[in-house]
């Protein structure tokens, strides 16, 4: 009898209270699980894709607080969609084109969720032209009531457009397209019940834009091409990508089934693991709906993670039952012994997962908090499905004789592969492993300095560069002077004071400072309009294009600055159009704006940052930058505390945690190398990767410690550990990595990035547990002090 068998025999019959409670009442356990599953399955069928503008932004950040406080005064500067209608033949001054544009304007007007008062296109009465004549100012609507589509009226339209100041804004610089600007309402009166408010459904809104605008009018007029950009359209496209994610889940399920059968050689245990793990996924989705959450593009990945973690624990249970079945009288005895042996390490590993996920709650972004809650709920249900229900189910269905015979053979024969890996714990190889790990750690740390915060690409980095949305965005950037990336600085004054010289002169200075900041295309404010009007009132002379100190002249000059000040003239936004929303651009521009605000804020005049999509992204980047290190420290602190509680050994904790640290450092280096920034989508990967990866170390060390206490030398103890647990760890790591790597082919780029990072972290965490953990144990663990000792780990009893 081997030392491993001797040690196991000593502890076979020490049944715990929990074990007796569960296995003495197996029918009740299964009945409860079935009833809960039916209820939560019904709840899971009710869950729907759901997101909102406010869930995607850090509501407690000063930028966002200022934006939300003054959002009613920031007309058309919040959540907007822009539709560019391109003429593929000629220019926009064409009867058929203008008729199509009018119909699009009217169609959009009636789409639920549109802020109709702010809707703007060439057909809007609020879009006007003005000029200076010998008789003074003259002006009117860009498309007058006399427009009839004739050549004369089209010529008049051309003149009006040139005089409107909309070239580069609503009209493309090459006159081949124009824009319909659509402000949105987060909630709006229900058309069926006006007394009830309805939240904007981004997916439905996106589909309406596709069906009622793009598809309809491109088919109606083949000479036009529609381009649509904006937050709502981007989120709608992301939610549509969830269908493909569901397909990936099916692919991962098939792959996992095949690998599980190859691992177990038992169809019964394979199906048992898959069913109990799918039950965990159903419970997680059902509980998410029960607490009021939906599925957004970020939390959609949580079921994958729960499935992965469930399979990880399920494989450990099946491997343990197969080993115990070699000398057990029946399946019930084998299941009880395995439950007794693996429940505590499994429970601790799951708690470590949950604690790691919960740390994400410190990030003030709704989608990340929902992801953290969803993942924590998911790992909690695994305790019931994979740690309790699975052994109970196997106690009924048992393991096939083929699998038991294979397990018996594995228990008695020599394993050259495991013997080779056991050399990682040898006195000669361990120092080399430590040295290599230190070199990798130093190299990863050095290269991680290139890691950036935020988006590193133009357009919507969440989507592929060749996606229709990013192609539409590229079209608008290349054809209009005002980009879709706008930073809004709010200038706050007492009522009726936004037009006084003491306010407008500092605004003029701010615009000059911003215009001379790298990354800024142009700036617009009521000062822009005021200067143009004053110049016009003085025969168009350029030397008069300046601010007057006469209050009456200033008041008159801003009369045409629609949307550039609020109703009581107490807030005037300065629009800063940026080249892109890359992290360094936002950081540079906001730093310049903050410096100006700090030096010019005074009683009665405040420069407040920031609104616009660029302001929101700048705030998000700041939150992520400040939370990144905190998240990392908290995750490792929580995991380390769990390991200390479990093994009651600082050395054991280091053996488990240090390989995870190496993986995190190398993961950051990989992100820098691949050009992936740290953002809302990638920041959770740190916690998720560590949470899942710690399972390997806990399972390996718990068995290693058992053999060391039985008196085996470290290298031999590690060999026995690999024979009993290493196979399951190696299989689990490879199986999960193969399942998760399917995300890499997602049309949603951030999911592909998460898939790449999680695949890397799962493989490296597995490799670190198999390679680095025994090498660290060689230097940190003293086996001779553990022999016969029963008081160290909580697994000792």
PDB file of C-alpha atoms in Angstrom, residues 199-324:
ATOM      1  CA  UNK A 199     -37.042  53.647 -20.401  1.00  0.00           C
ATOM      2  CA  UNK A 200     -35.331  53.873 -23.760  1.00  0.00           C
ATOM      3  CA  UNK A 201     -34.681  50.396 -25.173  1.00  0.00           C
ATOM      4  CA  UNK A 202     -31.368  50.751 -27.006  1.00  0.00           C
ATOM      5  CA  UNK A 203     -31.682  47.514 -28.947  1.00  0.00           C
ATOM      6  CA  UNK A 204     -35.195  48.332 -30.132  1.00  0.00           C
ATOM      7  CA  UNK A 205     -34.177  51.908 -30.977  1.00  0.00           C
ATOM      8  CA  UNK A 206     -31.169  50.632 -32.958  1.00  0.00           C
ATOM      9  CA  UNK A 207     -33.396  48.204 -34.861  1.00  0.00           C
ATOM     10  CA  UNK A 208     -35.848  50.996 -35.681  1.00  0.00           C
ATOM     11  CA  UNK A 209     -32.994  53.086 -37.092  1.00  0.00           C
ATOM     12  CA  UNK A 210     -31.963  50.140 -39.249  1.00  0.00           C
ATOM     13  CA  UNK A 211     -35.430  49.175 -40.431  1.00  0.00           C
ATOM     14  CA  UNK A 212     -37.195  52.555 -40.653  1.00  0.00           C
ATOM     15  CA  UNK A 213     -34.221  54.626 -41.802  1.00  0.00           C
ATOM     16  CA  UNK A 214     -31.268  52.749 -43.287  1.00  0.00           C
ATOM     17  CA  UNK A 215     -33.020  49.809 -44.976  1.00  0.00           C
ATOM     18  CA  UNK A 216     -36.155  51.701 -45.974  1.00  0.00           C
ATOM     19  CA  UNK A 217     -34.585  54.785 -47.530  1.00  0.00           C
ATOM     20  CA  UNK A 218     -31.590  53.106 -49.138  1.00  0.00           C
ATOM     21  CA  UNK A 219     -34.056  50.805 -50.891  1.00  0.00           C
ATOM     22  CA  UNK A 220     -36.359  53.717 -51.736  1.00  0.00           C
ATOM     23  CA  UNK A 221     -33.555  55.881 -53.169  1.00  0.00           C
ATOM     24  CA  UNK A 222     -30.533  53.874 -54.411  1.00  0.00           C
ATOM     25  CA  UNK A 223     -28.590  57.131 -54.811  1.00  0.00           C
ATOM     26  CA  UNK A 224     -28.293  57.683 -51.052  1.00  0.00           C
ATOM     27  CA  UNK A 225     -26.290  55.863 -48.411  1.00  0.00           C
ATOM     28  CA  UNK A 226     -27.057  56.105 -44.694  1.00  0.00           C
ATOM     29  CA  UNK A 227     -24.413  56.335 -41.951  1.00  0.00           C
ATOM     30  CA  UNK A 228     -25.464  56.198 -38.285  1.00  0.00           C
ATOM     31  CA  UNK A 229     -23.322  56.861 -35.182  1.00  0.00           C
ATOM     32  CA  UNK A 230     -24.000  57.611 -31.532  1.00  0.00           C
ATOM     33  CA  UNK A 231     -24.042  55.951 -28.119  1.00  0.00           C
ATOM     34  CA  UNK A 232     -27.480  54.385 -28.573  1.00  0.00           C
ATOM     35  CA  UNK A 233     -26.538  52.891 -31.951  1.00  0.00           C
ATOM     36  CA  UNK A 234     -23.271  51.522 -30.598  1.00  0.00           C
ATOM     37  CA  UNK A 235     -24.977  49.883 -27.611  1.00  0.00           C
ATOM     38  CA  UNK A 236     -27.692  48.486 -29.880  1.00  0.00           C
ATOM     39  CA  UNK A 237     -25.029  46.860 -32.065  1.00  0.00           C
ATOM     40  CA  UNK A 238     -23.318  45.450 -28.972  1.00  0.00           C
ATOM     41  CA  UNK A 239     -26.554  43.897 -27.733  1.00  0.00           C
ATOM     42  CA  UNK A 240     -27.156  42.388 -31.196  1.00  0.00           C
ATOM     43  CA  UNK A 241     -23.720  40.786 -30.871  1.00  0.00           C
ATOM     44  CA  UNK A 242     -25.016  38.845 -27.859  1.00  0.00           C
ATOM     45  CA  UNK A 243     -26.722  36.411 -30.251  1.00  0.00           C
ATOM     46  CA  UNK A 244     -23.297  35.338 -31.462  1.00  0.00           C
ATOM     47  CA  UNK A 245     -22.125  35.039 -27.855  1.00  0.00           C
ATOM     48  CA  UNK A 246     -24.970  32.583 -27.234  1.00  0.00           C
ATOM     49  CA  UNK A 247     -23.710  30.607 -30.218  1.00  0.00           C
ATOM     50  CA  UNK A 248     -20.228  30.579 -28.706  1.00  0.00           C
ATOM     51  CA  UNK A 249     -21.736  29.201 -25.517  1.00  0.00           C
ATOM     52  CA  UNK A 250     -23.149  26.311 -27.530  1.00  0.00           C
ATOM     53  CA  UNK A 251     -19.761  25.706 -29.154  1.00  0.00           C
ATOM     54  CA  UNK A 252     -18.051  25.761 -25.750  1.00  0.00           C
ATOM     55  CA  UNK A 253     -20.652  23.293 -24.454  1.00  0.00           C
ATOM     56  CA  UNK A 254     -19.950  20.809 -27.264  1.00  0.00           C
ATOM     57  CA  UNK A 255     -16.173  21.159 -26.860  1.00  0.00           C
ATOM     58  CA  UNK A 256     -16.430  20.682 -23.114  1.00  0.00           C
ATOM     59  CA  UNK A 257     -18.649  17.601 -23.533  1.00  0.00           C
ATOM     60  CA  UNK A 258     -16.132  15.988 -25.881  1.00  0.00           C
ATOM     61  CA  UNK A 259     -13.154  16.769 -23.643  1.00  0.00           C
ATOM     62  CA  UNK A 260     -14.984  15.651 -20.508  1.00  0.00           C
ATOM     63  CA  UNK A 261     -15.816  12.301 -22.062  1.00  0.00           C
ATOM     64  CA  UNK A 262     -12.214  11.912 -23.210  1.00  0.00           C
ATOM     65  CA  UNK A 263     -11.116  12.681 -19.633  1.00  0.00           C
ATOM     66  CA  UNK A 264     -13.586  10.440 -17.787  1.00  0.00           C
ATOM     67  CA  UNK A 265     -14.375   7.660 -20.276  1.00  0.00           C
ATOM     68  CA  UNK A 266     -17.792   7.654 -18.632  1.00  0.00           C
ATOM     69  CA  UNK A 267     -20.888   9.056 -20.318  1.00  0.00           C
ATOM     70  CA  UNK A 268     -22.856   9.119 -17.053  1.00  0.00           C
ATOM     71  CA  UNK A 269     -20.388  11.274 -15.145  1.00  0.00           C
ATOM     72  CA  UNK A 270     -19.850  13.507 -18.189  1.00  0.00           C
ATOM     73  CA  UNK A 271     -23.573  14.217 -18.439  1.00  0.00           C
ATOM     74  CA  UNK A 272     -23.814  14.683 -14.667  1.00  0.00           C
ATOM     75  CA  UNK A 273     -21.065  17.339 -14.684  1.00  0.00           C
ATOM     76  CA  UNK A 274     -22.574  19.166 -17.657  1.00  0.00           C
ATOM     77  CA  UNK A 275     -26.130  19.128 -16.279  1.00  0.00           C
ATOM     78  CA  UNK A 276     -25.166  20.331 -12.788  1.00  0.00           C
ATOM     79  CA  UNK A 277     -22.995  23.068 -14.304  1.00  0.00           C
ATOM     80  CA  UNK A 278     -25.811  24.162 -16.624  1.00  0.00           C
ATOM     81  CA  UNK A 279     -28.107  24.186 -13.577  1.00  0.00           C
ATOM     82  CA  UNK A 280     -25.634  26.635 -11.995  1.00  0.00           C
ATOM     83  CA  UNK A 281     -25.856  28.865 -15.084  1.00  0.00           C
ATOM     84  CA  UNK A 282     -29.677  28.739 -15.020  1.00  0.00           C
ATOM     85  CA  UNK A 283     -29.718  29.569 -11.304  1.00  0.00           C
ATOM     86  CA  UNK A 284     -27.386  32.499 -11.872  1.00  0.00           C
ATOM     87  CA  UNK A 285     -29.515  33.932 -14.698  1.00  0.00           C
ATOM     88  CA  UNK A 286     -32.720  33.337 -12.737  1.00  0.00           C
ATOM     89  CA  UNK A 287     -31.380  35.050  -9.631  1.00  0.00           C
ATOM     90  CA  UNK A 288     -30.119  37.988 -11.716  1.00  0.00           C
ATOM     91  CA  UNK A 289     -33.635  38.519 -13.055  1.00  0.00           C
ATOM     92  CA  UNK A 290     -35.151  38.007  -9.603  1.00  0.00           C
ATOM     93  CA  UNK A 291     -33.051  40.853  -8.143  1.00  0.00           C
ATOM     94  CA  UNK A 292     -33.987  43.139 -11.042  1.00  0.00           C
ATOM     95  CA  UNK A 293     -30.978  42.924 -13.350  1.00  0.00           C
ATOM     96  CA  UNK A 294     -30.937  42.304 -17.100  1.00  0.00           C
ATOM     97  CA  UNK A 295     -28.209  41.269 -19.497  1.00  0.00           C
ATOM     98  CA  UNK A 296     -25.880  43.905 -20.882  1.00  0.00           C
ATOM     99  CA  UNK A 297     -22.908  43.368 -23.232  1.00  0.00           C
ATOM    100  CA  UNK A 298     -20.596  43.030 -20.216  1.00  0.00           C
ATOM    101  CA  UNK A 299     -22.601  40.793 -17.877  1.00  0.00           C
ATOM    102  CA  UNK A 300     -23.402  38.521 -20.836  1.00  0.00           C
ATOM    103  CA  UNK A 301     -19.985  36.963 -20.288  1.00  0.00           C
ATOM    104  CA  UNK A 302     -20.760  35.971 -16.693  1.00  0.00           C
ATOM    105  CA  UNK A 303     -22.618  32.751 -17.657  1.00  0.00           C
ATOM    106  CA  UNK A 304     -19.448  31.697 -19.508  1.00  0.00           C
ATOM    107  CA  UNK A 305     -17.407  32.259 -16.367  1.00  0.00           C
ATOM    108  CA  UNK A 306     -19.866  30.386 -14.177  1.00  0.00           C
ATOM    109  CA  UNK A 307     -19.857  27.513 -16.648  1.00  0.00           C
ATOM    110  CA  UNK A 308     -16.044  27.522 -16.639  1.00  0.00           C
ATOM    111  CA  UNK A 309     -15.759  27.587 -12.842  1.00  0.00           C
ATOM    112  CA  UNK A 310     -18.466  24.925 -12.492  1.00  0.00           C
ATOM    113  CA  UNK A 311     -16.663  22.607 -14.910  1.00  0.00           C
ATOM    114  CA  UNK A 312     -13.420  23.197 -12.992  1.00  0.00           C
ATOM    115  CA  UNK A 313     -14.953  22.022  -9.702  1.00  0.00           C
ATOM    116  CA  UNK A 314     -16.970  19.300 -11.406  1.00  0.00           C
ATOM    117  CA  UNK A 315     -13.841  17.758 -12.914  1.00  0.00           C
ATOM    118  CA  UNK A 316     -12.191  17.703  -9.484  1.00  0.00           C
ATOM    119  CA  UNK A 317     -15.205  15.897  -8.040  1.00  0.00           C
ATOM    120  CA  UNK A 318     -15.398  13.316 -10.842  1.00  0.00           C
ATOM    121  CA  UNK A 319     -11.651  12.725 -10.648  1.00  0.00           C
ATOM    122  CA  UNK A 320     -11.884  12.237  -6.881  1.00  0.00           C
ATOM    123  CA  UNK A 321     -14.871   9.873  -7.126  1.00  0.00           C
ATOM    124  CA  UNK A 322     -13.099   7.816  -9.786  1.00  0.00           C
ATOM    125  CA  UNK A 323     -10.040   7.503  -7.522  1.00  0.00           C
ATOM    126  CA  UNK A 324     -12.170   6.571  -4.485  1.00  0.00           C
TER     127      UNK A 324
END
